């Protein structure tokens, strides 16, 4: 949610900021703005709408200014409009600030400042921080960096901020508390950004700022301090991603590109971990905690959105194979219900970005109560990766499309590997492990076979694009896939869709079924197949329109269904890795045909960094 990019160096900053903001568009936003220091003048442009619209109104492309900040806003306080867009300035307009996060005590700060005579032009919480900094600076005569630091000690909430001033064209200030910021270190130039996307074309050297840290950047170097004014020495890390990975590569949309990358993403996720020749799973990030993980009394999986659906698959996997009790929690609810946790429990959090605010809060709550806390995430160096005790990276590559696709299948793959690792020598014999590893290693090629059916999904989309409601039904491992399929359709096409366990259809949803309501069944030939066929019969008897996903070679459903999608047969526990993909492609094509922005769906953000 929201995006920040900042630069100080020798290059003209206007185009660099515009390009950086465009790299951050996937985070979700409704307005955008820039503040550029040019010849000791602060030039601010901001407006509702897309970054491209902002660029067209900010025509001074030849501005020599080499210091500036940019922002994409996802509205929290105040409507999405030009006035509430960032950057915000103080009354004399000599410094500008951009902010991600929420200032929870902004009401009290605002009231106090209004009593001092400050006038508020916007409805945002951010403006309270701008005027607070201005007030502290005036009352103490402190330099701007120190005024920013002291002001932040009065703030309750979350923030990632960047500040520039026309009084000091050699200064860029940034700080974070609960909202990610990265410092990019180049040759005689420095960058600030919400994530790595705006940085990779300029530098691979980065410093990850932690909560409660502030960096003062000048053209000849930078200094990091805590908000309590303790000086810090920070390590410079090298980014793993490159520019080609965050571009579309000839695809019409990032979402389609990422769906089509899933075979390679799964290969990268399993490389070096699925060791068939040794008949074992090796998860390097868990080696030091494996004894405690295997001895866990209970495993709690906490996540949000798509990651929560992968956690549901993980529950089936771990309980089936490792025989350890598993609970799946919405991270957004986890810490607010005072969960019963002790040091015999293991909490595994799942997040594509590694920055999800609710999931990060779950990490901190679980650690506070003494649990071993593990992370599954995609972004190296993310906050969750740094704050958990250990974990596993997905290695899926950058996921730019807001609706998660390849991260979901890689999360399921990681959970599968964890389940098998815990099961070996416990419930799985060596022969059974050999069979499971062989089946798992075949999945990427089977994914390629599913992706080759894309034209079939496009044809189906042309039939169902005008539907107002969908129902997705599955059982066992494929019940979470039904939930995920419904979520994908909702997210990008704005069609109402619900997912249920197939047997639960009779407990309410069957009342909705008529010939205008498509019903998607995941009906692979597993232990519950006959039951699912009975459910299909019940829908057909009520003139419902049925789409079924089943195994190659299964013709039994042709007489009942309007469309039958056949995926390669695999072991039951691996079926979600294949059955999820047709649902992704069906959602994608329906959304495109409805004229929706599939990469940036309305009201959504890729990285949800506020509660």
Coordinates of C-alpha atoms in Angstrom, one line a residue:
X1 CA 0.0 0.0 0.0
X2 CA 1.3 3.4 -1.0
X3 CA 4.8 3.8 -2.4
X4 CA 7.7 6.1 -1.7
X5 CA 10.7 6.8 -3.9
X6 CA 13.4 9.4 -3.2
X7 CA 16.7 10.4 -4.8
X8 CA 19.8 12.6 -4.1
X9 CA 22.7 12.6 -6.5
X10 CA 23.8 14.2 -9.7
X11 CA 21.1 13.1 -12.1
X12 CA 18.0 15.2 -13.0
X13 CA 15.4 13.7 -10.6
X14 CA 12.1 14.3 -12.4
X15 CA 12.1 11.4 -14.8
X16 CA 13.9 9.1 -12.3
X17 CA 11.0 9.7 -9.8
X18 CA 8.3 9.2 -12.3
X19 CA 9.9 5.9 -13.5
X20 CA 10.3 4.8 -9.8
X21 CA 6.7 5.5 -9.0
X22 CA 5.6 3.5 -12.1
X23 CA 7.7 0.6 -10.7
X24 CA 5.7 0.9 -7.5
X25 CA 2.2 1.0 -9.1
X26 CA 1.6 -2.6 -8.4
X27 CA 1.4 -1.7 -4.7
X28 CA -2.0 -0.1 -5.3
X29 CA -2.8 3.6 -5.2
X30 CA -5.3 6.3 -6.1
X31 CA -3.2 9.4 -6.4
X32 CA 0.4 10.4 -7.0
X33 CA 2.8 13.3 -6.4
X34 CA 6.3 14.7 -6.6
X35 CA 8.4 17.2 -4.7
X36 CA 11.6 18.4 -6.3
X37 CA 14.1 20.8 -4.9
X38 CA 15.2 23.0 -7.9
X39 CA 17.5 26.0 -7.4
X40 CA 16.4 26.3 -3.7
X41 CA 12.8 26.2 -4.7
X42 CA 10.4 23.4 -3.7
X43 CA 8.3 22.4 -6.7
X44 CA 5.3 20.2 -5.8
X45 CA 2.9 18.5 -8.2
X46 CA 0.3 16.0 -7.0
X47 CA -3.1 14.8 -8.2
X48 CA -5.6 12.0 -8.1
X49 CA -5.2 9.4 -10.7
X50 CA -2.3 7.5 -12.4
X51 CA 1.4 8.3 -12.4
X52 CA 1.2 8.7 -16.2
X53 CA -1.3 11.5 -15.7
X54 CA 0.9 13.2 -13.1
X55 CA 3.8 13.0 -15.6
X56 CA 1.8 14.7 -18.3
X57 CA 1.0 17.6 -16.1
X58 CA 4.6 18.0 -14.7
X59 CA 6.0 19.1 -18.0
X60 CA 9.3 20.6 -16.7
X61 CA 11.2 17.6 -17.9
X62 CA 14.4 19.7 -18.2
X63 CA 14.4 20.6 -14.5
X64 CA 18.0 20.4 -13.3
X65 CA 16.9 19.5 -9.8
X66 CA 18.8 16.5 -8.5
X67 CA 16.9 16.0 -5.2
X68 CA 13.3 14.9 -4.8
X69 CA 10.7 12.6 -3.4
X70 CA 7.7 10.9 -5.0
X71 CA 4.6 9.1 -3.6
X72 CA 1.7 6.9 -4.6
X73 CA -1.2 7.1 -2.1
X74 CA -3.7 4.5 -1.1
X75 CA -6.3 6.5 0.8
X76 CA -6.8 5.8 4.5
X77 CA -7.7 9.2 6.0
X78 CA -9.5 11.5 3.6
X79 CA -11.0 10.9 0.1
X80 CA -8.7 10.2 -2.9
X81 CA -8.3 13.7 -4.4
X82 CA -5.7 16.3 -5.4
X83 CA -5.7 18.0 -2.0
X84 CA -5.2 14.8 0.1
X85 CA -2.5 13.5 -2.3
X86 CA 1.1 13.5 -1.1
X87 CA 3.6 15.2 -0.8
X88 CA 2.4 17.5 2.0
X89 CA 4.2 20.7 2.9
X90 CA 4.4 23.1 5.9
X91 CA 2.7 26.5 5.7
X92 CA 5.7 28.3 4.3
X93 CA 6.3 25.4 1.8
X94 CA 10.0 25.1 2.5
X95 CA 9.9 21.4 3.2
X96 CA 7.8 18.5 1.9
X97 CA 7.0 15.0 3.4
X98 CA 5.6 11.8 2.0
X99 CA 4.2 9.1 4.3
X100 CA 3.1 5.5 4.2
X101 CA 1.3 4.2 7.2
X102 CA -1.2 5.6 9.8
X103 CA -0.5 8.2 12.5
X104 CA -2.9 6.8 15.2
X105 CA -2.7 9.9 17.5
X106 CA -3.0 12.4 14.7
X107 CA -6.3 13.7 16.2
X108 CA -4.6 14.8 19.4
X109 CA -1.6 16.2 17.5
X110 CA -3.9 18.1 15.2
X111 CA -5.9 19.6 18.0
X112 CA -2.8 20.7 19.8
X113 CA -1.4 22.3 16.7
X114 CA -4.7 24.1 15.8
X115 CA -4.6 25.7 19.3
X116 CA -1.2 27.0 18.3
X117 CA -2.6 28.6 15.2
X118 CA -1.8 25.9 12.5
X119 CA -4.3 25.6 9.7
X120 CA -5.0 22.2 8.1
X121 CA -5.8 22.1 4.4
X122 CA -6.3 18.3 4.1
X123 CA -8.2 15.5 5.8
X124 CA -5.1 13.4 6.2
X125 CA -3.2 12.1 9.3
X126 CA 0.0 13.0 7.5
X127 CA -0.5 16.7 7.6
X128 CA -0.5 16.6 11.4
X129 CA 3.1 15.2 11.2
X130 CA 4.2 17.9 8.8
X131 CA 3.0 20.6 11.0
X132 CA 4.4 18.9 14.1
X133 CA 7.8 18.9 12.5
X134 CA 7.4 22.5 11.6
X135 CA 6.3 23.4 15.2
X136 CA 9.3 21.5 16.8
X137 CA 11.7 23.2 14.4
X138 CA 10.4 26.7 15.1
X139 CA 10.2 26.3 18.9
X140 CA 13.7 24.7 19.3
X141 CA 15.6 26.2 16.3
X142 CA 16.9 22.7 15.6
X143 CA 18.1 21.6 12.2
X144 CA 15.5 19.7 10.2
X145 CA 16.8 16.2 10.8
X146 CA 16.7 16.7 14.5
X147 CA 13.3 18.3 14.3
X148 CA 12.1 15.2 12.4
X149 CA 13.6 12.8 14.9
X150 CA 12.1 14.6 17.9
X151 CA 8.7 14.8 16.3
X152 CA 8.7 11.1 15.6
X153 CA 9.1 10.4 19.3
X154 CA 5.7 12.0 19.8
X155 CA 4.0 9.8 17.1
X156 CA 2.0 6.7 17.8
X157 CA 1.3 4.5 14.7
X158 CA 3.1 3.3 11.7
X159 CA 5.2 5.3 9.2
X160 CA 7.6 5.2 6.4
X161 CA 8.5 8.8 5.6
X162 CA 10.8 10.8 3.3
X163 CA 11.5 14.6 3.7
X164 CA 13.2 17.2 1.5
X165 CA 13.7 20.9 2.1
X166 CA 14.3 23.9 -0.2
X167 CA 16.5 25.3 2.6
X168 CA 19.0 22.5 2.3
X169 CA 19.3 21.1 -1.2
X170 CA 21.9 18.6 0.1
X171 CA 19.6 16.7 2.4
X172 CA 17.2 13.7 2.2
X173 CA 15.7 12.3 5.4
X174 CA 13.9 9.0 5.8
X175 CA 12.5 7.0 8.7
X176 CA 10.4 3.9 9.3
X177 CA 8.2 2.4 11.9
X178 CA 6.1 -0.5 10.6
X179 CA 6.2 0.5 7.0
X180 CA 9.1 -0.8 4.9
X181 CA 11.9 1.5 3.5
X182 CA 15.1 0.5 1.7
X183 CA 18.1 2.8 1.2
X184 CA 19.8 2.2 -2.2
X185 CA 23.5 2.9 -2.3
X186 CA 24.9 3.9 -5.7
X187 CA 28.0 5.6 -7.0
X188 CA 27.8 9.2 -5.7
X189 CA 24.0 8.8 -5.4
X190 CA 21.4 7.5 -2.9
X191 CA 17.8 6.3 -3.2
X192 CA 15.0 5.7 -0.8
X193 CA 12.1 3.4 -1.8
X194 CA 9.3 1.3 -0.3
X195 CA 10.8 -1.8 -1.9
X196 CA 13.4 -2.9 -4.4
X197 CA 11.4 -2.4 -7.6
X198 CA 12.5 1.3 -8.2
X199 CA 16.1 0.5 -7.3
X200 CA 17.2 -2.5 -9.4
X201 CA 17.9 -0.5 -12.6
X202 CA 20.2 1.9 -10.7
X203 CA 21.9 -0.2 -7.9
X204 CA 21.9 -3.7 -6.4
X205 CA 23.4 -2.4 -3.1
X206 CA 20.8 -1.7 -0.4
X207 CA 20.5 -1.1 3.3
X208 CA 17.3 -2.4 5.0
X209 CA 16.0 0.1 7.5
X210 CA 14.4 -1.4 10.6
X211 CA 11.6 -0.1 12.7
X212 CA 12.6 2.9 14.8
X213 CA 15.5 3.9 12.5
X214 CA 16.1 7.2 10.7
X215 CA 18.6 7.9 8.0
X216 CA 20.0 11.3 7.1
X217 CA 21.4 11.2 3.6
X218 CA 23.7 13.8 1.9
X219 CA 25.5 13.6 -1.4
X220 CA 28.7 12.5 0.2
X221 CA 27.2 9.8 2.5
X222 CA 24.6 8.8 5.0
X223 CA 24.1 8.2 8.7
X224 CA 21.6 5.9 10.4
X225 CA 20.3 6.6 13.9
X226 CA 17.5 5.2 16.0
X227 CA 14.6 7.5 16.9
X228 CA 16.2 7.6 20.3
X229 CA 19.3 9.1 18.7
X230 CA 21.7 6.1 19.0
X231 CA 24.1 5.8 16.0
X232 CA 24.0 2.5 14.1
X233 CA 26.3 0.7 11.7
X234 CA 24.3 -0.9 9.0
X235 CA 25.2 -3.8 6.6
X236 CA 25.0 -3.3 2.9
X237 CA 23.2 -6.2 1.1
X238 CA 23.0 -7.1 -2.5
X239 CA 19.6 -7.5 -4.2
X240 CA 18.9 -10.8 -5.9
X241 CA 16.4 -9.4 -8.5
X242 CA 17.3 -7.7 -11.8
X243 CA 15.5 -5.3 -14.0
X244 CA 14.3 -8.0 -16.5
X245 CA 12.4 -9.8 -13.7
X246 CA 10.2 -6.7 -12.9
X247 CA 9.3 -6.0 -16.6
X248 CA 6.5 -7.7 -18.6
X249 CA 8.7 -9.5 -21.0
X250 CA 6.3 -9.3 -23.9
X251 CA 3.2 -10.3 -22.0
X252 CA 0.1 -8.0 -22.0
X253 CA -0.1 -8.1 -18.2
X254 CA 2.2 -8.9 -15.3
X255 CA -0.5 -11.3 -14.0
X256 CA -0.4 -13.4 -17.2
X257 CA 3.4 -13.4 -17.1
X258 CA 3.5 -14.6 -13.6
X259 CA 0.9 -17.3 -14.2
X260 CA 3.0 -18.5 -17.1
X261 CA 6.2 -18.5 -15.0
X262 CA 4.8 -21.0 -12.5
X263 CA 6.7 -24.0 -13.8
X264 CA 10.0 -22.2 -13.6
X265 CA 9.1 -20.7 -10.3
X266 CA 8.3 -24.1 -8.8
X267 CA 11.6 -25.5 -10.2
X268 CA 13.5 -22.6 -8.5
X269 CA 11.5 -23.2 -5.3
X270 CA 12.4 -26.9 -5.2
X271 CA 16.0 -26.6 -6.6
X272 CA 18.5 -28.0 -4.1
X273 CA 15.7 -28.9 -1.7
X274 CA 14.1 -31.9 -3.3
X275 CA 17.0 -34.3 -3.4
X276 CA 15.7 -37.5 -5.0
X277 CA 19.1 -39.1 -5.2
X278 CA 19.5 -38.8 -1.4
X279 CA 15.8 -39.5 -0.8
X280 CA 15.3 -36.5 1.3
X281 CA 14.1 -32.9 1.6
X282 CA 16.7 -30.3 2.6
X283 CA 15.5 -27.0 3.9
X284 CA 18.6 -25.0 4.7
X285 CA 16.8 -22.2 6.5
X286 CA 15.3 -24.6 9.0
X287 CA 18.3 -26.8 9.8
X288 CA 19.0 -25.1 13.1
X289 CA 15.4 -25.3 14.3
X290 CA 14.4 -28.7 12.9
X291 CA 14.6 -30.5 16.2
X292 CA 12.2 -28.0 17.8
X293 CA 9.9 -28.1 14.8
X294 CA 9.7 -31.9 14.9
X295 CA 9.0 -31.8 18.6
X296 CA 6.2 -29.2 18.3
X297 CA 3.1 -29.9 20.3
X298 CA 1.2 -27.8 17.8
X299 CA 1.8 -25.8 14.6
X300 CA -0.1 -22.6 14.0
X301 CA -0.1 -21.2 10.5
X302 CA -0.9 -17.5 10.3
X303 CA -1.5 -15.5 7.1
X304 CA -3.8 -13.2 5.2
X305 CA -5.7 -13.5 1.8
X306 CA -4.2 -15.9 -0.7
X307 CA -1.4 -16.8 1.8
X308 CA -4.2 -17.9 4.2
X309 CA -5.5 -20.3 1.5
X310 CA -2.1 -21.8 1.1
X311 CA -2.0 -22.2 4.9
X312 CA -5.2 -24.2 4.7
X313 CA -3.6 -26.6 2.2
X314 CA -0.6 -26.7 4.6
X315 CA -2.9 -27.8 7.4
X316 CA -4.1 -30.8 5.4
X317 CA -0.5 -31.7 4.4
X318 CA 1.1 -31.4 7.8
X319 CA -1.7 -33.2 9.7
X320 CA -1.9 -36.0 7.1
X321 CA 1.8 -36.7 6.9
X322 CA 3.5 -35.4 10.0
X323 CA 0.5 -36.1 12.4
X324 CA 1.1 -32.8 14.2
X325 CA -2.0 -30.8 15.1
X326 CA -2.3 -27.7 13.0
X327 CA -4.4 -24.6 13.4
X328 CA -4.8 -21.9 10.7
X329 CA -5.3 -18.3 11.8
X330 CA -6.1 -15.1 10.1
X331 CA -3.2 -13.0 11.1
X332 CA -5.5 -10.0 11.3
X333 CA -7.4 -11.7 14.2
X334 CA -4.5 -13.6 15.8
X335 CA -3.1 -11.0 18.3
X336 CA -6.4 -9.5 19.2
X337 CA -7.9 -12.6 20.7
X338 CA -5.0 -13.2 23.2
X339 CA -4.1 -16.6 21.7
X340 CA -2.9 -19.4 24.0
X341 CA 0.7 -20.0 23.0
X342 CA 3.7 -21.4 24.8
X343 CA 7.2 -22.5 24.0
X344 CA 6.0 -25.9 22.8
X345 CA 4.2 -24.3 19.9
X346 CA 5.6 -23.4 16.5
X347 CA 4.0 -20.5 14.6
X348 CA 4.6 -20.3 10.8
X349 CA 3.7 -17.1 9.1
X350 CA 3.2 -16.8 5.4
X351 CA 3.5 -13.6 3.3
X352 CA 4.5 -13.0 -0.3
X353 CA 5.9 -9.6 0.4
X354 CA 7.3 -10.3 3.9
X355 CA 5.9 -6.9 4.9
X356 CA 2.2 -7.6 5.6
X357 CA 1.3 -5.5 8.7
X358 CA -1.1 -8.0 10.3
X359 CA 1.2 -10.9 9.7
X360 CA 4.1 -9.0 11.1
X361 CA 2.0 -8.2 14.2
X362 CA 1.4 -12.0 14.5
X363 CA 5.1 -12.6 14.4
X364 CA 5.7 -10.2 17.3
X365 CA 2.8 -11.6 19.4
X366 CA 4.0 -15.2 19.0
X367 CA 7.6 -14.3 19.9
X368 CA 6.4 -12.4 22.9
X369 CA 4.6 -15.5 24.1
X370 CA 7.7 -17.7 23.6
X371 CA 6.8 -19.7 20.5
X372 CA 9.3 -20.6 17.8
X373 CA 8.4 -18.4 14.9
X374 CA 9.2 -19.3 11.3
X375 CA 8.5 -17.4 8.1
X376 CA 7.6 -18.4 4.6
X377 CA 8.0 -15.4 2.3
X378 CA 9.2 -14.4 -1.2
X379 CA 11.2 -11.1 -0.6
X380 CA 14.7 -11.6 0.6
X381 CA 15.6 -9.1 3.4
X382 CA 11.9 -8.3 4.1
X383 CA 10.9 -7.4 7.6
X384 CA 9.3 -10.8 8.3
X385 CA 12.4 -12.6 7.0
X386 CA 14.5 -10.6 9.4
X387 CA 12.3 -10.8 12.5
X388 CA 11.4 -14.5 12.4
X389 CA 13.6 -17.1 14.1
X390 CA 14.2 -19.0 10.8
X391 CA 12.3 -19.7 7.6
X392 CA 12.1 -20.6 3.9
X393 CA 12.2 -18.3 0.9
X394 CA 9.9 -19.1 -2.0
X395 CA 12.4 -18.1 -4.7
X396 CA 9.5 -17.4 -7.0
X397 CA 11.0 -14.2 -8.4
X398 CA 9.2 -10.8 -8.2
X399 CA 5.5 -10.9 -8.2
X400 CA 4.2 -7.6 -9.5
X401 CA 0.5 -8.3 -10.3
X402 CA -1.7 -7.5 -7.2
X403 CA -3.5 -10.8 -7.5
X404 CA -1.0 -13.5 -6.3
X405 CA -0.5 -16.5 -8.6
X406 CA 3.0 -17.9 -8.6
X407 CA 3.5 -17.1 -5.0
X408 CA 0.5 -19.2 -4.0
X409 CA 1.7 -22.3 -5.8
X410 CA 5.3 -21.8 -4.4
X411 CA 3.8 -21.4 -0.9
X412 CA 2.0 -24.7 -1.3
X413 CA 5.2 -26.3 -2.6
X414 CA 7.1 -25.1 0.5
X415 CA 4.4 -26.3 2.8
X416 CA 4.5 -29.6 1.0
X417 CA 8.3 -29.9 1.5
X418 CA 7.9 -29.1 5.2
X419 CA 5.2 -31.7 5.6
X420 CA 7.3 -34.4 3.9
X421 CA 10.4 -33.4 5.8
X422 CA 8.5 -33.8 9.1
X423 CA 6.9 -37.0 8.0
X424 CA 10.1 -38.8 6.9
X425 CA 10.9 -41.5 9.5
X426 CA 7.7 -40.6 11.3
X427 CA 4.8 -41.7 9.1
X428 CA 6.6 -42.2 5.7
X429 CA 8.8 -45.2 5.0
X430 CA 11.8 -44.7 2.7
X431 CA 9.9 -46.3 -0.2
X432 CA 6.9 -43.9 0.4
X433 CA 9.3 -41.0 0.5
X434 CA 10.9 -42.0 -2.8
X435 CA 7.4 -42.1 -4.4
X436 CA 6.4 -38.7 -2.9
X437 CA 9.7 -37.0 -4.1
X438 CA 9.4 -38.5 -7.5
X439 CA 5.8 -37.2 -7.8
X440 CA 6.8 -33.7 -6.5
X441 CA 9.7 -33.5 -9.0
X442 CA 7.3 -34.1 -11.9
X443 CA 5.0 -31.2 -11.0
X444 CA 6.8 -28.4 -13.0
X445 CA 6.4 -30.4 -16.2
X446 CA 2.7 -31.1 -15.4
X447 CA 2.2 -27.4 -14.7
X448 CA 3.5 -26.7 -18.2
X449 CA 0.9 -29.1 -19.6
X450 CA -1.9 -27.2 -17.8
X451 CA -0.5 -23.8 -19.0
X452 CA -0.6 -25.1 -22.6
X453 CA -4.5 -25.3 -22.3
X454 CA -4.7 -21.5 -22.0
X455 CA -6.8 -21.2 -25.2
X456 CA -9.5 -23.4 -23.7
X457 CA -9.8 -21.1 -20.7
X458 CA -10.0 -18.1 -22.9
X459 CA -12.9 -19.7 -24.8
X460 CA -14.7 -20.5 -21.5
X461 CA -14.2 -16.9 -20.4
X462 CA -16.1 -15.6 -23.4
X463 CA -19.1 -17.6 -22.3
X464 CA -19.0 -16.7 -18.6
X465 CA -17.8 -13.1 -18.7
X466 CA -21.3 -11.7 -18.1
X467 CA -22.1 -13.9 -15.0
X468 CA -22.9 -12.0 -11.8
X469 CA -22.1 -14.7 -9.4
X470 CA -19.9 -17.8 -9.2
X471 CA -19.7 -20.7 -6.8
X472 CA -16.5 -22.7 -6.3
X473 CA -16.6 -26.1 -4.7
X474 CA -14.0 -28.6 -3.7
X475 CA -13.2 -31.2 -1.0
X476 CA -10.1 -32.2 1.0
X477 CA -6.9 -30.6 -0.4
X478 CA -8.9 -28.8 -3.1
X479 CA -11.3 -27.0 -0.7
X480 CA -8.7 -24.3 -0.2
X481 CA -8.2 -24.2 -4.0
X482 CA -11.9 -23.5 -4.3
X483 CA -11.6 -20.5 -1.9
X484 CA -8.6 -19.3 -3.8
X485 CA -10.3 -19.6 -7.2
X486 CA -13.2 -17.5 -5.9
X487 CA -10.9 -14.9 -4.5
X488 CA -9.0 -14.6 -7.8
X489 CA -12.3 -13.9 -9.6
X490 CA -13.5 -11.4 -7.1
X491 CA -10.2 -9.5 -7.0
X492 CA -9.7 -8.9 -10.7
X493 CA -13.1 -9.2 -12.4
X494 CA -15.3 -7.7 -9.6
X495 CA -17.7 -10.7 -10.0
X496 CA -19.1 -11.9 -6.8
X497 CA -17.8 -15.4 -6.0
X498 CA -17.8 -17.7 -3.1
X499 CA -15.9 -20.9 -2.3
X500 CA -17.2 -23.7 -0.1
X501 CA -16.5 -27.3 0.8
X502 CA -18.6 -29.2 -1.8
X503 CA -20.7 -31.0 0.9
X504 CA -21.6 -27.7 2.5
X505 CA -23.5 -26.7 -0.7
X506 CA -26.6 -28.4 0.7
X507 CA -26.3 -26.3 3.9
X508 CA -27.3 -23.0 2.2
X509 CA -25.7 -22.1 -1.1
X510 CA -27.8 -24.6 -3.1
X511 CA -30.6 -22.1 -2.7
X512 CA -28.7 -19.8 -5.1
X513 CA -28.3 -22.2 -7.9
X514 CA -30.1 -21.6 -11.2
X515 CA -29.1 -21.7 -14.9
X516 CA -27.5 -18.3 -14.6
X517 CA -25.1 -19.2 -11.8
X518 CA -21.9 -21.0 -12.9
X519 CA -20.6 -23.6 -10.4
X520 CA -17.0 -24.7 -10.6
X521 CA -16.2 -28.1 -9.1
X522 CA -12.7 -29.4 -8.5
X523 CA -13.4 -33.1 -9.0
X524 CA -10.1 -34.9 -9.3
X525 CA -10.2 -38.7 -8.8
X526 CA -9.3 -38.9 -5.1
X527 CA -10.9 -40.3 -2.0
X528 CA -13.9 -37.9 -2.2
X529 CA -14.4 -38.1 -6.0
X530 CA -17.7 -40.1 -5.8
X531 CA -19.1 -37.7 -3.3
X532 CA -18.2 -34.7 -5.5
X533 CA -19.9 -36.3 -8.5
X534 CA -23.0 -36.6 -6.3
X535 CA -22.8 -32.9 -5.6
X536 CA -22.5 -32.2 -9.3
X537 CA -25.6 -34.2 -10.0
X538 CA -27.4 -32.1 -7.4
X539 CA -26.4 -28.9 -9.2
X540 CA -27.4 -30.3 -12.6
X541 CA -30.8 -31.3 -11.3
X542 CA -31.4 -27.6 -10.5
X543 CA -30.3 -26.5 -13.9
X544 CA -27.0 -25.1 -12.7
X545 CA -24.1 -24.5 -15.2
X546 CA -21.2 -26.7 -14.2
X547 CA -17.5 -26.4 -14.9
X548 CA -15.4 -29.3 -13.7
X549 CA -11.7 -29.7 -13.2
X550 CA -10.7 -33.4 -13.3
X551 CA -7.9 -35.7 -14.3
X552 CA -6.7 -36.5 -17.8
X553 CA -8.6 -39.4 -19.3
X554 CA -11.6 -39.0 -17.1
X555 CA -14.7 -38.8 -19.4
X556 CA -17.3 -39.5 -16.7
X557 CA -18.2 -35.9 -16.2
X558 CA -18.8 -34.9 -19.8
X559 CA -22.5 -35.8 -19.7
X560 CA -23.1 -33.5 -16.7
X561 CA -20.9 -30.5 -17.3
X562 CA -20.9 -27.7 -19.8
X563 CA -17.1 -27.6 -19.6
X564 CA -14.6 -30.1 -18.3
X565 CA -10.9 -29.1 -17.8
X566 CA -8.5 -32.0 -17.6
X567 CA -5.2 -31.7 -15.7
X568 CA -2.5 -34.3 -15.5
X569 CA -3.0 -36.9 -12.9
X570 CA -0.8 -36.7 -9.8
X571 CA -0.7 -37.8 -6.2
X572 CA -3.7 -36.5 -4.2
X573 CA -1.7 -34.3 -1.9
X574 CA -0.1 -32.5 -4.9
X575 CA -3.3 -31.8 -6.8
X576 CA -3.6 -28.1 -5.6
X577 CA -0.4 -27.3 -7.5
X578 CA -2.2 -28.2 -10.7
X579 CA -5.9 -27.4 -10.1
X580 CA -5.3 -23.8 -9.0
X581 CA -3.9 -22.8 -12.4
X582 CA -7.0 -23.2 -14.5
X583 CA -8.9 -21.1 -12.0
X584 CA -6.2 -18.4 -12.3
X585 CA -6.4 -18.3 -16.1
X586 CA -10.2 -18.4 -16.1
X587 CA -10.3 -15.4 -13.8
X588 CA -7.6 -13.6 -15.8
X589 CA -9.4 -14.0 -19.2
X590 CA -12.8 -13.1 -17.7
X591 CA -11.4 -9.9 -16.2
X592 CA -9.6 -8.9 -19.4
X593 CA -12.8 -9.4 -21.4
X594 CA -14.7 -7.2 -18.9
X595 CA -12.2 -4.4 -19.4
X596 CA -10.8 -4.6 -15.9
X597 CA -7.3 -3.6 -14.9
X598 CA -6.0 -7.0 -13.9
X599 CA -2.6 -5.9 -12.6
X600 CA -4.0 -3.0 -10.5
X601 CA -7.6 -3.9 -9.4
X602 CA -9.6 -1.2 -7.8
X603 CA -9.2 -0.6 -4.1
X604 CA -6.5 -3.3 -3.7
X605 CA -2.9 -3.2 -2.8
X606 CA -0.1 -5.7 -3.4
X607 CA 1.6 -5.2 0.0
X608 CA -0.9 -4.4 2.8
X609 CA 1.3 -2.5 5.2
X610 CA -1.4 -0.9 7.3
X611 CA -4.0 -2.7 9.5

